[in-house]
PDB file of C-alpha atoms in Angstrom:
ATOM      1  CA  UNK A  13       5.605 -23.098 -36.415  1.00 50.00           C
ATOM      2  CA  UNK A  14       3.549 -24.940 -33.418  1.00 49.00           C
ATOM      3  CA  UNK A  15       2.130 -23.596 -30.657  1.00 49.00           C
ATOM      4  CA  UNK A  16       1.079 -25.368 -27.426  1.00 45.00           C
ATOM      5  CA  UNK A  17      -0.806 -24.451 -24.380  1.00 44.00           C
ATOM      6  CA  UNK A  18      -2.331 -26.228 -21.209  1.00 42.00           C
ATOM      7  CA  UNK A  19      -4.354 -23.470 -18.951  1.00 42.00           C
ATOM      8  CA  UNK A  20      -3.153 -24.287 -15.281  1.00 42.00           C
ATOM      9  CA  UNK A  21      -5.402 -21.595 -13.441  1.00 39.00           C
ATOM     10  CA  UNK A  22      -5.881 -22.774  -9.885  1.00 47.00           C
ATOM     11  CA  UNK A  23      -9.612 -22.586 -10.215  1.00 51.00           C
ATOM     12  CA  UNK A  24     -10.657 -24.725  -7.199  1.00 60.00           C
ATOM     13  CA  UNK A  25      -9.519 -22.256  -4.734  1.00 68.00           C
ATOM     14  CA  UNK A  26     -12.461 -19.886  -5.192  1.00 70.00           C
ATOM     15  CA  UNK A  27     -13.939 -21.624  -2.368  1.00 76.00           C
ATOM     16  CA  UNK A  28     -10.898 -20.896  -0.227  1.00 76.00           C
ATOM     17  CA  UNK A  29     -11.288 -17.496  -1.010  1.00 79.00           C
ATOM     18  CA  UNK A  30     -14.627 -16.807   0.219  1.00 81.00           C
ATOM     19  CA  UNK A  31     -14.267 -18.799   3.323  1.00 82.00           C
ATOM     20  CA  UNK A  32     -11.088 -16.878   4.297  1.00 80.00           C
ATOM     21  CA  UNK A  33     -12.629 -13.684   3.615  1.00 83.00           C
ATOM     22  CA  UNK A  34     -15.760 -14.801   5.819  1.00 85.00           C
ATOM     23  CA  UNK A  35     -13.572 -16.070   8.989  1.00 84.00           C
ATOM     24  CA  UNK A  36     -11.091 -12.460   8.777  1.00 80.00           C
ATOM     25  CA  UNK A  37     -13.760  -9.991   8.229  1.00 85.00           C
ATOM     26  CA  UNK A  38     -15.898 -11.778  11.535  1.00 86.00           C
ATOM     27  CA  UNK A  39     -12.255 -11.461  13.319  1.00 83.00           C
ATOM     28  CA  UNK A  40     -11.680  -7.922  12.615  1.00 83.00           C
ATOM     29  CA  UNK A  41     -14.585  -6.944  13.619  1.00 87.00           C
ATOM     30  CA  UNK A  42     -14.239  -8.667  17.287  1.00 84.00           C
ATOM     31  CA  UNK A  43     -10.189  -7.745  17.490  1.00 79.00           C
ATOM     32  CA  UNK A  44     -11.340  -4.119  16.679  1.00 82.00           C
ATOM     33  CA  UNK A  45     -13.230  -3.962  19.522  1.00 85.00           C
ATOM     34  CA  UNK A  46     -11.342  -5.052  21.961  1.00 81.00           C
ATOM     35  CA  UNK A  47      -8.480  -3.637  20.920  1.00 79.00           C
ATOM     36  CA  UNK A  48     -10.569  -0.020  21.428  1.00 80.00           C
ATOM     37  CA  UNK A  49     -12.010  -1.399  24.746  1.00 80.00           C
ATOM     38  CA  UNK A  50      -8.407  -2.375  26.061  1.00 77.00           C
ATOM     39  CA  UNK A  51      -6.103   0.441  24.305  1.00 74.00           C
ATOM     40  CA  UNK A  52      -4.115  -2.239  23.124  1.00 71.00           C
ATOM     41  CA  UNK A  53      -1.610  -1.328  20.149  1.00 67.00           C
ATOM     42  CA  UNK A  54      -1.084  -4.678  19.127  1.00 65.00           C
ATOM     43  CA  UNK A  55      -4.178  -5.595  18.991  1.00 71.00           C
ATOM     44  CA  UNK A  56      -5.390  -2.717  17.052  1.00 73.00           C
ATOM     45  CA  UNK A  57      -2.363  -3.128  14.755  1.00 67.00           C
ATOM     46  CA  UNK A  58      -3.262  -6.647  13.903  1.00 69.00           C
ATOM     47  CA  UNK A  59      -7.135  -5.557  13.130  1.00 74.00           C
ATOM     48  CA  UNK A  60      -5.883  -2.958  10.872  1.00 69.00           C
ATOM     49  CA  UNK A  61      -3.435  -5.570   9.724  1.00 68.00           C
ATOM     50  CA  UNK A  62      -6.318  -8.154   9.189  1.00 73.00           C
ATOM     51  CA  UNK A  63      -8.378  -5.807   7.364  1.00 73.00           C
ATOM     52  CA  UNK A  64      -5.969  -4.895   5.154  1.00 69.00           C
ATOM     53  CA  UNK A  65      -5.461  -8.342   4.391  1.00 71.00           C
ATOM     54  CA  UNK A  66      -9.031  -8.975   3.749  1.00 77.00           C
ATOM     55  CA  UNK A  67      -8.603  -6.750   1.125  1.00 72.00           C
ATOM     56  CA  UNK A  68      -5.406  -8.667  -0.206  1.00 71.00           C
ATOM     57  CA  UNK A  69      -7.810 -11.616  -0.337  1.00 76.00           C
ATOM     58  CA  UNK A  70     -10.445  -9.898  -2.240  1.00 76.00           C
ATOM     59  CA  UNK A  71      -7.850  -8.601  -4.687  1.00 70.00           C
ATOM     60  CA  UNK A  72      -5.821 -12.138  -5.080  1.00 71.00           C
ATOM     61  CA  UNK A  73      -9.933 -13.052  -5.740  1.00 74.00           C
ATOM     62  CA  UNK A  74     -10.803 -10.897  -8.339  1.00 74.00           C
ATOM     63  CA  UNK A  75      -7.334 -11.841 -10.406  1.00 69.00           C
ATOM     64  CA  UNK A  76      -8.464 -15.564 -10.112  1.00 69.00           C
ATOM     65  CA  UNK A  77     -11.643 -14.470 -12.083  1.00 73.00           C
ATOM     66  CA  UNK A  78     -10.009 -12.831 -14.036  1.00 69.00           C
ATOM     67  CA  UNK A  79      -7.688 -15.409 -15.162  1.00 66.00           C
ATOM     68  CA  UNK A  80     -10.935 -17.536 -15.926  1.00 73.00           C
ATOM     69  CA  UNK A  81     -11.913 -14.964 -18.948  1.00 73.00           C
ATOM     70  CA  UNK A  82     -11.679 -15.827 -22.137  1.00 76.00           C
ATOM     71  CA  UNK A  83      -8.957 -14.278 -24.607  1.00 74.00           C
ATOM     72  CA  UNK A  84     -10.759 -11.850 -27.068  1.00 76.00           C
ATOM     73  CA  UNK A  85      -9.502  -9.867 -29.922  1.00 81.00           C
ATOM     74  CA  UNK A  86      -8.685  -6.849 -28.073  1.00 81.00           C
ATOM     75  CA  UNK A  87      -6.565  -8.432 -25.312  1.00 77.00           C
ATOM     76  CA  UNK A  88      -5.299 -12.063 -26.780  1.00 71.00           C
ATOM     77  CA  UNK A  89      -4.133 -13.478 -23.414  1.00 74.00           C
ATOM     78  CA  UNK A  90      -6.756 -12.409 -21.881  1.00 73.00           C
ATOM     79  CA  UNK A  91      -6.897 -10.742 -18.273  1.00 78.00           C
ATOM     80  CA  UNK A  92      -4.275 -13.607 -17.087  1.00 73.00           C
ATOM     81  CA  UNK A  93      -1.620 -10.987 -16.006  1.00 77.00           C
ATOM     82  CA  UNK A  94      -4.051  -9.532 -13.514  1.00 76.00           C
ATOM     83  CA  UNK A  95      -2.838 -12.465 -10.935  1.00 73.00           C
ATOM     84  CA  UNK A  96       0.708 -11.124 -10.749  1.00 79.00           C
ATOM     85  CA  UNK A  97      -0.719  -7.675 -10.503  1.00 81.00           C
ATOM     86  CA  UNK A  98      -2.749  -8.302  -7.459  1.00 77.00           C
ATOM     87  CA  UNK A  99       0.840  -9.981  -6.250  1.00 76.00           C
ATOM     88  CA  UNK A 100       2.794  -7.126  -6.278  1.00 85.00           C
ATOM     89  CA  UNK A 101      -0.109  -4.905  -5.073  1.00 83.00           C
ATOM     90  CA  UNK A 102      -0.441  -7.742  -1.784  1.00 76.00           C
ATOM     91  CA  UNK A 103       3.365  -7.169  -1.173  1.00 81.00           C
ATOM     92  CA  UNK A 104       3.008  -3.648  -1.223  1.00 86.00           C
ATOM     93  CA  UNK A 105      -0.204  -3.800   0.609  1.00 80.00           C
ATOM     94  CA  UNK A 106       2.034  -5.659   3.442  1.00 77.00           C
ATOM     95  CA  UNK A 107       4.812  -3.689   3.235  1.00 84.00           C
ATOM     96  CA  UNK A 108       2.977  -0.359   4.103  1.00 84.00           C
ATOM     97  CA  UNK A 109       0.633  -1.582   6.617  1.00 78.00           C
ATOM     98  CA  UNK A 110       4.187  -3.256   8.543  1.00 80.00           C
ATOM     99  CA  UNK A 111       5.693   0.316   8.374  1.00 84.00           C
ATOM    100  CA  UNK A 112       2.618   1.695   9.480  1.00 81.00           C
ATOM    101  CA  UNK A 113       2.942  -0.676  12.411  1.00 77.00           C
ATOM    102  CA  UNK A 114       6.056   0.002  12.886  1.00 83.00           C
ATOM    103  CA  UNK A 115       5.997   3.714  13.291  1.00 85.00           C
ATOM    104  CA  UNK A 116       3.460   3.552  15.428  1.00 78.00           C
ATOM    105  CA  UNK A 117       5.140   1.176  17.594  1.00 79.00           C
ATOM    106  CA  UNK A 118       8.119   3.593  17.884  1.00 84.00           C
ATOM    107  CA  UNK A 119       5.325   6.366  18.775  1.00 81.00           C
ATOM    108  CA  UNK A 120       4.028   3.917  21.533  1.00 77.00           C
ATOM    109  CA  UNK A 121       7.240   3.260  22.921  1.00 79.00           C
ATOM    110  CA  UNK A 122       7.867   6.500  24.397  1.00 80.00           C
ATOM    111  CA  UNK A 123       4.407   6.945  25.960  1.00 73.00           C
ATOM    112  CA  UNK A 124       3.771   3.657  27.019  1.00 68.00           C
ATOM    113  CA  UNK A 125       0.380   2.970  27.527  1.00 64.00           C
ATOM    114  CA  UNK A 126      -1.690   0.348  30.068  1.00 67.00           C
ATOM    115  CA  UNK A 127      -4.046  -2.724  28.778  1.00 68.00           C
ATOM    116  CA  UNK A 128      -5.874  -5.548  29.582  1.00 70.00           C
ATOM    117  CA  UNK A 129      -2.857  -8.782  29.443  1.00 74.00           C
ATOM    118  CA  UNK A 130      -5.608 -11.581  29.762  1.00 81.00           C
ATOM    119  CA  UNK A 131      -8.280 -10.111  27.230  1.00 81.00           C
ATOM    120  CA  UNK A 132      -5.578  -9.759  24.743  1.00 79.00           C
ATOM    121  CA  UNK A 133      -4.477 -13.070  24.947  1.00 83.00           C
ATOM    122  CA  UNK A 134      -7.647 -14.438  24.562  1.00 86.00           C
ATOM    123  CA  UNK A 135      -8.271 -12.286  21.592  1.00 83.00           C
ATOM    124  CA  UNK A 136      -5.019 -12.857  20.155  1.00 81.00           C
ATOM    125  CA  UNK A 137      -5.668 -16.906  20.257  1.00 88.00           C
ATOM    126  CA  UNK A 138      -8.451 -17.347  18.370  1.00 87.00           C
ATOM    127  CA  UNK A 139      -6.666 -14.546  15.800  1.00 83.00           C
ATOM    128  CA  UNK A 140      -4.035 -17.387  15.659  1.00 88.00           C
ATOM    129  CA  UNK A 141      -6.546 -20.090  15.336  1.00 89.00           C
ATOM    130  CA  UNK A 142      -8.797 -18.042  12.454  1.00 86.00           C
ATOM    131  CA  UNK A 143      -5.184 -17.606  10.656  1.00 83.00           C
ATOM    132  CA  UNK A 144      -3.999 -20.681  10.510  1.00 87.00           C
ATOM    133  CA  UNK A 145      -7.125 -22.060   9.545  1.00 86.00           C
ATOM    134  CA  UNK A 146      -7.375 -19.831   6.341  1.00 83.00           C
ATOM    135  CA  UNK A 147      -3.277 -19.864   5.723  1.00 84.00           C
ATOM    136  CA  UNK A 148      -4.266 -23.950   5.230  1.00 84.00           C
ATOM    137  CA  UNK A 149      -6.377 -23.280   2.806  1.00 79.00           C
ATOM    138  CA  UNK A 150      -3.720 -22.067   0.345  1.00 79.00           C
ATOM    139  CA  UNK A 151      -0.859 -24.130   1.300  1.00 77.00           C
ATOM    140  CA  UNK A 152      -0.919 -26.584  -1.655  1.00 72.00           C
ATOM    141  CA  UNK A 153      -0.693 -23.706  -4.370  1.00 67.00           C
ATOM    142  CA  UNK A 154       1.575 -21.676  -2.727  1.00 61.00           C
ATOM    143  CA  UNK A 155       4.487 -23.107  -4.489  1.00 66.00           C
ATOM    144  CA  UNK A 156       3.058 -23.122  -7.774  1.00 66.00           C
ATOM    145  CA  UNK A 157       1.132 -20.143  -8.319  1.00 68.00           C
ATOM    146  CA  UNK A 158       2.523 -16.833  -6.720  1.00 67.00           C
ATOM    147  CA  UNK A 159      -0.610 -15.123  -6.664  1.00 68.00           C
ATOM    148  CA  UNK A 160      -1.787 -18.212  -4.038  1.00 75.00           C
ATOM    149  CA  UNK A 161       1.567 -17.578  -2.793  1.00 76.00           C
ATOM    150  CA  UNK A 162       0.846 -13.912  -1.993  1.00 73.00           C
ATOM    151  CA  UNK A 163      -2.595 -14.698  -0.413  1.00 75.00           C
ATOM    152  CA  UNK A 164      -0.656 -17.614   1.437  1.00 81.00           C
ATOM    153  CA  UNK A 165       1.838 -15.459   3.064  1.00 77.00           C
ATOM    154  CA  UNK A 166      -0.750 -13.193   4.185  1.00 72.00           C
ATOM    155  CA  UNK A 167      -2.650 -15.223   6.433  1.00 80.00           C
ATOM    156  CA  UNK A 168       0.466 -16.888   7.894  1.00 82.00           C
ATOM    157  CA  UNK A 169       1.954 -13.653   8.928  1.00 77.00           C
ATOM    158  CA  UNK A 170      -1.436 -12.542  10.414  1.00 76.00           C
ATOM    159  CA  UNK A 171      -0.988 -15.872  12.228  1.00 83.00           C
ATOM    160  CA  UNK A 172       2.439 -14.776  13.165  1.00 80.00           C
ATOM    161  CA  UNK A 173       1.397 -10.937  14.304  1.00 76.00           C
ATOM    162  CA  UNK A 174      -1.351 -12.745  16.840  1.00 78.00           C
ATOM    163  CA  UNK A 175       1.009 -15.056  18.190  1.00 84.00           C
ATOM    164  CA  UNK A 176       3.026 -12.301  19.000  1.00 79.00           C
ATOM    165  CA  UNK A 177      -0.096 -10.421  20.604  1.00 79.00           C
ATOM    166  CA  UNK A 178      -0.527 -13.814  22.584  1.00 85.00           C
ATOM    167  CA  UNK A 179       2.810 -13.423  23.571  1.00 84.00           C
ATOM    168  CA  UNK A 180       3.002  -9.821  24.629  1.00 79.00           C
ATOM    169  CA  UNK A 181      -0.264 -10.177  26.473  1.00 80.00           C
ATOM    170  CA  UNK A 182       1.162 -13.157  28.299  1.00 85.00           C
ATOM    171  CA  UNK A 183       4.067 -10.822  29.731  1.00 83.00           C
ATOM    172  CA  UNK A 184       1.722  -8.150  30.345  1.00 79.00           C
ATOM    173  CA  UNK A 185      -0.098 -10.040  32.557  1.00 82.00           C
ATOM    174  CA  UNK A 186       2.854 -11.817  34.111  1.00 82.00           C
ATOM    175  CA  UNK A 187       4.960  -8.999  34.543  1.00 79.00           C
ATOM    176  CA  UNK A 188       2.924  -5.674  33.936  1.00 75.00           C
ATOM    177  CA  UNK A 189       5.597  -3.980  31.646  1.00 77.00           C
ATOM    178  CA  UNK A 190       3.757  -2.061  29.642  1.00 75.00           C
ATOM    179  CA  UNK A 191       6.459  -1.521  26.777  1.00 79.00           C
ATOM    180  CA  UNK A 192       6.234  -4.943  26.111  1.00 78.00           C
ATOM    181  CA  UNK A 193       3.037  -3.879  23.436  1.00 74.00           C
ATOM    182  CA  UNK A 194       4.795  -2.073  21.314  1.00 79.00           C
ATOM    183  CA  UNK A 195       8.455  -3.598  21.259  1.00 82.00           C
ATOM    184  CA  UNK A 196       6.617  -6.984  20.319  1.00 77.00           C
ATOM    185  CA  UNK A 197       4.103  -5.268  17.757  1.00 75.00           C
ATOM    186  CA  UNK A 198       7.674  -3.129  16.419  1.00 82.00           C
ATOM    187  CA  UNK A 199       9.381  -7.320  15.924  1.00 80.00           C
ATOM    188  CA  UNK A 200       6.651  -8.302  14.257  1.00 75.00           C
ATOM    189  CA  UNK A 201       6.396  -5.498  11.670  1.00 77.00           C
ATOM    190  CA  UNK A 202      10.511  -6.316  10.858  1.00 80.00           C
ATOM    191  CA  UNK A 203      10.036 -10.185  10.803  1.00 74.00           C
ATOM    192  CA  UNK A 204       7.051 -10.090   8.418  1.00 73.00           C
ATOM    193  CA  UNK A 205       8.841  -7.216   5.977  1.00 81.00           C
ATOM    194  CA  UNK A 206      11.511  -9.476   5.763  1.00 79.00           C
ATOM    195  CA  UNK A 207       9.383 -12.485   4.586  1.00 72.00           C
ATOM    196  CA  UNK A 208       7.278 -10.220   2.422  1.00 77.00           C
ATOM    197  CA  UNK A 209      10.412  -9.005   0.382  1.00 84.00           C
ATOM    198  CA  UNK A 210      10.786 -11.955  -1.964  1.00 79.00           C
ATOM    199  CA  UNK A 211       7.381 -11.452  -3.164  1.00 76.00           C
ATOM    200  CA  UNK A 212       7.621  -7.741  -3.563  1.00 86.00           C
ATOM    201  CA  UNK A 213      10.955  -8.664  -5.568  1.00 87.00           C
ATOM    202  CA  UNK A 214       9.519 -11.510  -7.581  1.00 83.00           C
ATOM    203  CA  UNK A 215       6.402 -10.286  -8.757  1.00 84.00           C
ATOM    204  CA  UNK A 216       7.719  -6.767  -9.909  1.00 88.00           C
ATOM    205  CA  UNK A 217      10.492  -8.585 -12.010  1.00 88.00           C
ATOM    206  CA  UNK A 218       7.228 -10.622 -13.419  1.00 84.00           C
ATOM    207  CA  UNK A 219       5.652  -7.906 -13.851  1.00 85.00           C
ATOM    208  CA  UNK A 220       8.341  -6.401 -16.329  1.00 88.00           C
ATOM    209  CA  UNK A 221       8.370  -9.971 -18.277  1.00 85.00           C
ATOM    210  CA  UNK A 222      11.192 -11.247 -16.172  1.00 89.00           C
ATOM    211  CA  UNK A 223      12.354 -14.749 -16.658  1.00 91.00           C
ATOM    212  CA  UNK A 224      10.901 -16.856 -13.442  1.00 88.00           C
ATOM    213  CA  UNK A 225      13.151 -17.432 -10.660  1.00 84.00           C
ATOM    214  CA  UNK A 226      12.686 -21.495 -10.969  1.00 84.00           C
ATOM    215  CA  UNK A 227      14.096 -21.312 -14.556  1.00 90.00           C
ATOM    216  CA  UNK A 228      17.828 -21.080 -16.287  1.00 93.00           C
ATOM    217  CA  UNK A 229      17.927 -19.409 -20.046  1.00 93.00           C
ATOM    218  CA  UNK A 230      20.941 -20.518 -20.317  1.00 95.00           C
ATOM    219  CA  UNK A 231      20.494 -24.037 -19.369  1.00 95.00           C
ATOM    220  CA  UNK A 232      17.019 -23.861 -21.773  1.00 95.00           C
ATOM    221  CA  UNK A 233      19.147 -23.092 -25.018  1.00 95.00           C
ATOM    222  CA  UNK A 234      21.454 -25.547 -24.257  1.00 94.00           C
ATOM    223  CA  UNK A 235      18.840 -28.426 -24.098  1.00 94.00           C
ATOM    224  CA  UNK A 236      17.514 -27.024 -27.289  1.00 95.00           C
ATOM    225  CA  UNK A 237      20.467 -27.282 -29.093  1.00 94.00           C
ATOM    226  CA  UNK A 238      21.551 -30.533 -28.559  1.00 93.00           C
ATOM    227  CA  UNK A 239      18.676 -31.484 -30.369  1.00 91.00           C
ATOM    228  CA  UNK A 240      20.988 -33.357 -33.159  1.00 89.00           C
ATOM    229  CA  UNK A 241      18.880 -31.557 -36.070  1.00 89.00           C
ATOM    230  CA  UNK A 242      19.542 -28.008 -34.528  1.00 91.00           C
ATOM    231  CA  UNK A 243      22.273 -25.718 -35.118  1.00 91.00           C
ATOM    232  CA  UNK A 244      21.256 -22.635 -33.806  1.00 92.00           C
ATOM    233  CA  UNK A 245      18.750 -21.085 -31.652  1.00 93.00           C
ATOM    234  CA  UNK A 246      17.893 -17.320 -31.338  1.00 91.00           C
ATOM    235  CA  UNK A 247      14.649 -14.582 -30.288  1.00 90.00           C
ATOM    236  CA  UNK A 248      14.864 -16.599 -27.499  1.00 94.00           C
ATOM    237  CA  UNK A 249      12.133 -15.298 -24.920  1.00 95.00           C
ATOM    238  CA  UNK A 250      10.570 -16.509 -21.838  1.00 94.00           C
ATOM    239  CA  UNK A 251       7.905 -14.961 -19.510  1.00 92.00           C
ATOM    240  CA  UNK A 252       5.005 -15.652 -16.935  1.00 86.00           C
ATOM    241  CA  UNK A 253       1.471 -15.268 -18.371  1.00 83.00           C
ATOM    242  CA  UNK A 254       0.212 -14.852 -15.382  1.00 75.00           C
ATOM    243  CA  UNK A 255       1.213 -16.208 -11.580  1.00 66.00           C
ATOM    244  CA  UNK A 256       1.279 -19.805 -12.408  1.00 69.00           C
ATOM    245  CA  UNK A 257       1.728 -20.324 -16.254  1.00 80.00           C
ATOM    246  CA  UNK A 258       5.040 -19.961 -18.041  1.00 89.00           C
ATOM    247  CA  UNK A 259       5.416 -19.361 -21.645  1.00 91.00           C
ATOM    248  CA  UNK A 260       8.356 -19.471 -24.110  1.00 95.00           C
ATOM    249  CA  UNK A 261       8.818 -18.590 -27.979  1.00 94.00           C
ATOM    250  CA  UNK A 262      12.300 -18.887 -29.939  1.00 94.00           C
ATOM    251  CA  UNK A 263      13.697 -19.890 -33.410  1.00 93.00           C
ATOM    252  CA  UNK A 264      15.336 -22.633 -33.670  1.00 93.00           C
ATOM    253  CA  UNK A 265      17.960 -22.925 -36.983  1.00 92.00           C
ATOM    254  CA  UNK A 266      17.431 -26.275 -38.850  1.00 90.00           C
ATOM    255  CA  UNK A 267      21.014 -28.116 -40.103  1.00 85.00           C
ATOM    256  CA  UNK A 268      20.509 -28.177 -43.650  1.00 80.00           C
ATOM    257  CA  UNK A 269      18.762 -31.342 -45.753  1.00 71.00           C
ATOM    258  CA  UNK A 270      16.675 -32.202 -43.059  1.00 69.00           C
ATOM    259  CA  UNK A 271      13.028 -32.365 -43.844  1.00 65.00           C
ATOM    260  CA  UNK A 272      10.903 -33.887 -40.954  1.00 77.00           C
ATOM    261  CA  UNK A 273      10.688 -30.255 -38.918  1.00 81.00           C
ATOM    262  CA  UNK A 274       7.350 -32.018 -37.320  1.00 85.00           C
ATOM    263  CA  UNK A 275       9.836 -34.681 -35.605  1.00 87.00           C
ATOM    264  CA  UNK A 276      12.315 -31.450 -34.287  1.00 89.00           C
ATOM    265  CA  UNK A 277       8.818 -29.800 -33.101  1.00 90.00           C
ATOM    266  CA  UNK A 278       7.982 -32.501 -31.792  1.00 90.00           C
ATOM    267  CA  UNK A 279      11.210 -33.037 -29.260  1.00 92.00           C
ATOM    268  CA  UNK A 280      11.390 -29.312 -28.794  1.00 93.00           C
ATOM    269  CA  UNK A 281       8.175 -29.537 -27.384  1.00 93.00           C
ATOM    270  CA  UNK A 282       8.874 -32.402 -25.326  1.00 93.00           C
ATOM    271  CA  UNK A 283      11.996 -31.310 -23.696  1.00 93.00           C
ATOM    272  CA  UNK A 284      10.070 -27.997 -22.943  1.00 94.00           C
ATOM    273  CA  UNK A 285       7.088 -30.045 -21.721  1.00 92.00           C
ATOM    274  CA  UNK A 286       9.008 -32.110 -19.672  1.00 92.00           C
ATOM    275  CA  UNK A 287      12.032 -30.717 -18.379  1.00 91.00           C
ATOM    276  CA  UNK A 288      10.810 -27.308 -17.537  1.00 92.00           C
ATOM    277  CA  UNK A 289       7.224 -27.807 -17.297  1.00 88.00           C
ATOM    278  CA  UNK A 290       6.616 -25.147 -20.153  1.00 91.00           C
ATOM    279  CA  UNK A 291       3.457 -25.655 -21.819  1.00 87.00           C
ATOM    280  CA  UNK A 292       2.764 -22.676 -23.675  1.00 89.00           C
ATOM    281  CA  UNK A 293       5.115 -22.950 -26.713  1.00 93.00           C
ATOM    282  CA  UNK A 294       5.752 -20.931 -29.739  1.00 92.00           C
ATOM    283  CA  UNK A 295       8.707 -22.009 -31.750  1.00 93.00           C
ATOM    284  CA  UNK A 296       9.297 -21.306 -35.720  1.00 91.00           C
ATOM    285  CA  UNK A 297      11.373 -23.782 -37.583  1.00 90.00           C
ATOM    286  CA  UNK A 298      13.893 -21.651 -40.655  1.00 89.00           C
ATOM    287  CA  UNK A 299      16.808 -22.327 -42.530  1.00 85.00           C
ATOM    288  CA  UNK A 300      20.505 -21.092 -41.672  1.00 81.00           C
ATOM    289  CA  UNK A 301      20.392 -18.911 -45.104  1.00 77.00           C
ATOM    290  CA  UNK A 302      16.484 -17.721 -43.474  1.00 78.00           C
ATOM    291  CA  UNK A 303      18.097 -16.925 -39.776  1.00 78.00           C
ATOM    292  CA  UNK A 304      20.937 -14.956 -41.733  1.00 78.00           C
ATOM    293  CA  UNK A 305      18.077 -12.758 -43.648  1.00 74.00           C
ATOM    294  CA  UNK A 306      16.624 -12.053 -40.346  1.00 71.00           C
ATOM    295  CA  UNK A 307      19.687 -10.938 -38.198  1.00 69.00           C
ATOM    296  CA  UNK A 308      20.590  -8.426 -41.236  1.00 69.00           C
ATOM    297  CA  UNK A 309      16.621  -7.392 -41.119  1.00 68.00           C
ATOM    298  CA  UNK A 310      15.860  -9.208 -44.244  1.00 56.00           C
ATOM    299  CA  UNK A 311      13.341 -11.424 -43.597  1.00 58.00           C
ATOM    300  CA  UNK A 312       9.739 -10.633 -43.514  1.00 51.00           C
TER     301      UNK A 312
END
């Protein structure tokens, strides 16, 4: 049996963290206000939109640490898991303050209400700038690591809902229709639920040990058995560890009168290593008369 294991937590983003935090919670704070001062909907949506996702930060945040503790003898893997957690929980997190949004919108809409177009669009800008400016922060582990991806998708659709504010303020002003508030605050809600879905999907099928999207089972056996030395490969089981890390285990039947099971370990590993970036590896090595035992229950 081998087992093999490179830790991939995305450490050097702690930094990112705090500094998005900082810049959202100084944002909120001003877009709050004026959002009071002008009775303006979508800006008051997007504060309690920002806020919320200050909180999504601070949750991807504490996952990250928590990925960084050791394994002990009461929880082996440690608190790794916790990153996929605070996934699902920022999708949901989304997802209810966008339906929030969205009702309200629909509330707005038929009691439309009057604002300030200019002091919104002022507002709204530097909500785009701030938002962008933290969204960069987590671009290059978004692909890799979903809970990065989570925190990621966050700031860019807070970038997205104060374009949108910067939008409907612009029309305001231009035009002085005042549904314009809530119809654009009511698009915004739809287009970010829609982007938001595929995280809510992925990390709940994580979250049950689902197989990642990126990988094929099928396509993983097959590599595996056209080792020459293998004849048969079952218990077959792959799962994320936590947001970025992948592991695998599986038994892999051994023709018979072959001795060197370090060599078949060895290329098992390697074609796991290398073909599907899988680096936390469990495989046992038995006999055909040994794989027989165990599908009849036999084996110990």
């Amino acid at each position: 049996m081998t087992h093999s294991h490179e830790h991939a937590v995305p450490s050097q983003f702690g930094r990112a963290f705090s500094l998005g935090i900082a810049l959202n919670v100084g944002f909120v704070l001003v877009e709050g206000f004026y959002g009071w001062r002008t009775d303006s909907l979508a800006l008051l949506a997007d504060a309690g939109h920002n806020l919320s996702d200050v909180g999504g930060l601070l949750l991807a945040w504490a996952a990250l640490a928590a990925g960084r503790l050791h394994p002990d003898e009461r929880h082996t893997y440690g608190w790794r898991r916790g990153s996929i957690l605070a996934s699902f929980i920022n999708a949901m997190m989304l997802l209810a303050a966008m339906a929030l949004l969205a009702w309200e919108a629909l509330q707005r809409l038929q009691v439309p209400a009057s604002t300030d177009g200019v002091v919104i669009m002022l507002v709204a800008a530097i909500g785009v700038l701030v938002n962008g400016m933290t969204a960069a922060l987590f671009v290059a582990g978004s692909e890799k690591d979903l809970n990065i991806r989570g925190a990621f998708l966050h700031m860019a659709a807070d970038a997205l809902v104060s374009l949108g504010v910067v939008l409907a303020g612009a029309l305001y002003w231009w035009q002085g229709w005042q549904w314009i508030d809530p119809v654009m605050s009511l698009l915004i809600a739809v287009v970010i639920i829609m982007g938001t879905w595929s995280l809510f999907k992925q990390s709940l099928h994580l979250m049950f040990d689902g197989v990642p999207n990126h990988l094929d089972l099928k396509l993983i056996r097959e590599q595996l058995l056209a080792i020459p030395t293998v004849i048969a490969v079952h218990d077959l089981h792959v799962w994320a560890m936590d947001s970025a890390e992948v592991a695998l285990t599986a038994h892999l039947v051994q023709r018979e009168n072959t001795v060197n099971a370090d060599q078949l370990l060895g290329e098992a590993t390697e074609i796991l290593h290398e073909e599907f970036e899988i680096h936390h590896v469990t495989l046992q090595i038995e006999s055909a008369h040994y794989a027989e035992l165990c599908a009849t229950q036999q084996c110990a």
